[in-house]
Coordinates of C-alpha atoms in Angstrom, one line a residue:
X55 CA -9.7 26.4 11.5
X56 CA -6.1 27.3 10.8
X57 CA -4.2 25.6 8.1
X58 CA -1.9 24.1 10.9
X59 CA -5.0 22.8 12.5
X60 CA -6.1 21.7 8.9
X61 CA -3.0 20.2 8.7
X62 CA -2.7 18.9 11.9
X63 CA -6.1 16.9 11.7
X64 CA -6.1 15.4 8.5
X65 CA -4.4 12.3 9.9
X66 CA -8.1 11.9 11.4
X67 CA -9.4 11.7 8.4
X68 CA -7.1 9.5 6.5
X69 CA -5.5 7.1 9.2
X70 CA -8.7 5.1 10.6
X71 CA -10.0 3.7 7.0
X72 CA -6.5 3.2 5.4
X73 CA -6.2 -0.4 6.5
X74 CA -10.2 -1.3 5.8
X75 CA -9.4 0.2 2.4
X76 CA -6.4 -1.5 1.8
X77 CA -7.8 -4.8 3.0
X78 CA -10.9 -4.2 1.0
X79 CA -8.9 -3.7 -2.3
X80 CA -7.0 -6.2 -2.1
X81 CA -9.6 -8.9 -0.8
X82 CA -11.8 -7.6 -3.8
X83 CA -9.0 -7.8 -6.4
X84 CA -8.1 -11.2 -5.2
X85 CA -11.8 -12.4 -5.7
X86 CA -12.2 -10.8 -9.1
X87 CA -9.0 -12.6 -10.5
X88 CA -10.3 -15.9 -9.0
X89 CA -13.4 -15.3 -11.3
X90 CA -12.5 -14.0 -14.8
X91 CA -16.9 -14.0 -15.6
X92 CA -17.0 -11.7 -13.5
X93 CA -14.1 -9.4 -14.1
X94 CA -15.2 -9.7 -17.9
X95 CA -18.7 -8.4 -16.5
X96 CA -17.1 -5.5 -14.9
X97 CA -15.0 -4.6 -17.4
X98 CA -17.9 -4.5 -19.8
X99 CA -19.5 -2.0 -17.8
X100 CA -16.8 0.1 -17.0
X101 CA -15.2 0.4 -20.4
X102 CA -18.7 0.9 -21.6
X103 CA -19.9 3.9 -19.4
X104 CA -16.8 5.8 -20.0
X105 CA -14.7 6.7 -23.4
X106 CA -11.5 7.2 -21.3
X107 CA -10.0 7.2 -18.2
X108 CA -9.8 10.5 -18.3
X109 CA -13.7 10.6 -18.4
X110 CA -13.9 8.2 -15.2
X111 CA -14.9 10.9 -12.6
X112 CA -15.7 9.7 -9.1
X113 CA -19.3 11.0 -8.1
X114 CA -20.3 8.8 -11.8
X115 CA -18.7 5.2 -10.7
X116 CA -22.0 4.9 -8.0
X117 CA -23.7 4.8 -11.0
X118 CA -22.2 1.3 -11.8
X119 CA -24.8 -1.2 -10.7
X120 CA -22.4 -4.5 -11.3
X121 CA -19.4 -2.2 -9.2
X122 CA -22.1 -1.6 -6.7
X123 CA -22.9 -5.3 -6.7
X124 CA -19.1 -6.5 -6.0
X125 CA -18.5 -4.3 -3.4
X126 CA -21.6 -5.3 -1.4
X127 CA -21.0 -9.0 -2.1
X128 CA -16.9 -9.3 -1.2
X129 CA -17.9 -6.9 2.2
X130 CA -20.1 -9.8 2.9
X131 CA -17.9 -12.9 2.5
X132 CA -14.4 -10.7 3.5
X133 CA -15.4 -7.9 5.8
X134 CA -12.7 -5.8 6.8
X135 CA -13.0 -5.9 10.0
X136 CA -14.4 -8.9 10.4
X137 CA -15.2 -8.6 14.5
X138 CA -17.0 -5.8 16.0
X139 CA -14.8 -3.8 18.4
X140 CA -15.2 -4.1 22.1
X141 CA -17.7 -1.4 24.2
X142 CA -16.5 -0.1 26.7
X143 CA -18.5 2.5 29.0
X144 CA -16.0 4.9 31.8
X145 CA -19.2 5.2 33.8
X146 CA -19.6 9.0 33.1
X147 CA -21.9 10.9 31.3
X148 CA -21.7 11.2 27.7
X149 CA -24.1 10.9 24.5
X150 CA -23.5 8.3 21.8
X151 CA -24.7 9.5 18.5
X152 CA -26.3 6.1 16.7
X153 CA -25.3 5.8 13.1
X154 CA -22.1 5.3 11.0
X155 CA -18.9 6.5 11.1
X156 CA -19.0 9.7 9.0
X157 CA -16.4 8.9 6.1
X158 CA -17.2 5.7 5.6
X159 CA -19.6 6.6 2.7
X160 CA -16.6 8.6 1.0
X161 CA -14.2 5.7 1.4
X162 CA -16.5 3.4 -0.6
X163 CA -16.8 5.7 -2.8
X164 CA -13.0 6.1 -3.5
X165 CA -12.7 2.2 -3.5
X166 CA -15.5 2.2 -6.3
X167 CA -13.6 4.0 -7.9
X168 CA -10.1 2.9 -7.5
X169 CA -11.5 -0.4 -9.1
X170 CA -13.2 1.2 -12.3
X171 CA -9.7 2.8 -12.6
X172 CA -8.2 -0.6 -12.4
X173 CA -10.7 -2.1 -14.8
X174 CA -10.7 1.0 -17.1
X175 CA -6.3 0.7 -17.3
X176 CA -5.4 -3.2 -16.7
X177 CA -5.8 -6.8 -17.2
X178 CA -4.9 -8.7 -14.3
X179 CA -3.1 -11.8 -13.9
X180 CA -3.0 -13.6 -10.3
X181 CA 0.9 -15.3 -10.0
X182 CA 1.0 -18.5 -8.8
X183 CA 2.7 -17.7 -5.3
X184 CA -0.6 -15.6 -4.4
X185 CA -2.8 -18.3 -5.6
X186 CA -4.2 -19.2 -1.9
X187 CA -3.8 -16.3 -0.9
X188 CA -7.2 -15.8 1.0
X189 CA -6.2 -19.2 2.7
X190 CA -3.2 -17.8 3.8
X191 CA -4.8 -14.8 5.9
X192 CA -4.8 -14.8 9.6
X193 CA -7.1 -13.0 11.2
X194 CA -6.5 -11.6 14.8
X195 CA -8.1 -8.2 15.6
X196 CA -7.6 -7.0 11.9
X197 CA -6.0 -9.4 9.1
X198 CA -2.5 -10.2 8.5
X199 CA -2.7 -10.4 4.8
X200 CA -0.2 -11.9 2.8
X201 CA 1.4 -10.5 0.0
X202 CA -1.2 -10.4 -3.1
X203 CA 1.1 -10.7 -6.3
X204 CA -0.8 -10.0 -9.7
X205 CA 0.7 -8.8 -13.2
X206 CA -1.0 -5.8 -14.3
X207 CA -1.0 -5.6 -18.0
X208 CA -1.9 -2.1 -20.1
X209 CA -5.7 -3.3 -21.3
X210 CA -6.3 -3.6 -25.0
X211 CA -8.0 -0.1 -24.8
X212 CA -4.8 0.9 -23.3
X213 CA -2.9 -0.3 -26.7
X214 CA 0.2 -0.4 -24.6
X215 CA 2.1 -3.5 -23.5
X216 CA 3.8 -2.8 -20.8
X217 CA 4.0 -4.9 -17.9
X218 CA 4.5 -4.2 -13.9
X219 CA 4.5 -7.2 -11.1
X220 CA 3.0 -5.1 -7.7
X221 CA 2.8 -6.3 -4.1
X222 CA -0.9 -5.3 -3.0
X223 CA -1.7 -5.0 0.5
X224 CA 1.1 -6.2 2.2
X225 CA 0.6 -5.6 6.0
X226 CA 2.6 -6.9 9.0
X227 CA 1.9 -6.7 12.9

């Protein structure tokens, strides 16, 4: 394939998980601030398996059993897309290959690891405007998520104290 074709089909690759990912991430991060156990569980592990960020490298995060653990559980309770999409057949002869859809195993594994990053580098604070956040989700074919607003503080491995208020996952339709 050419490097314009390359180029040309990459959207493929990125464009169909980018909402599931961002509603995953920020459903996830929501949950974890709502339960600071937990987050205090993950943080142990993360900040445990690796001496730096620098040292967090993707294929080693599936190693993280408790990760693991909080990914399968919030994919239960908050599933990205939460209804399964309509079937339609045209009537004409075709093969459906059963299985998964083919990234889907490599966007977990990015989300994994977007979230040891996020334990490795922050301490997160949920602000009071976000606080019912989940609440305040529609859901329609996708979600319409609110605004999730959390202060992200440099972690005390960090040593840093610097502080940054983000919007996560902000999505209109």
């Amino acid at each position: 394939m050419s490097k314009k074709g390359m180029d040309a089909n990459a959207v493929l690759l990125v464009q169909p998980g980018s909402e599931t990912t961002a509603t995953t991430l920020t459903a996830l991060t929501y949950s974890l601030i709502k339960d600071p156990e937990v987050v205090a569980k993950l943080e142990v592990e993360v900040r445990g398996a690796f001496k730096s960020n620098e040292n967090i490298k993707i294929e080693e995060v599936s190693n993280l059993s408790y990760v693991e653990a909080c990914f399968k559980e919030w994919l239960r309770y908050f599933p990205a897309v939460p209804t399964g999409l309509p079937r339609r057949v045209c009537g004409c002869s075709s093969a459906v290959v059963p299985g998964t859809v083919f990234d889907k195993n490599l966007a977990c594994l990015e989300m994994r690891f977007t979230l040891a990053k996020m334990v490795w580098n922050f301490d997160w604070e949920l602000m009071p405007e976000s606080e019912n956040w989940v609440k305040d989700c529609k859901l329609y074919m996708i979600w319409e998520k609110p605004p999730l607003m959390v202060r992200l503080s440099r972690s005390m491995e960090q040593r840093v104290e610097v502080e940054v208020v983000v919007k996560i996952g902000r999505q209109r339709l």
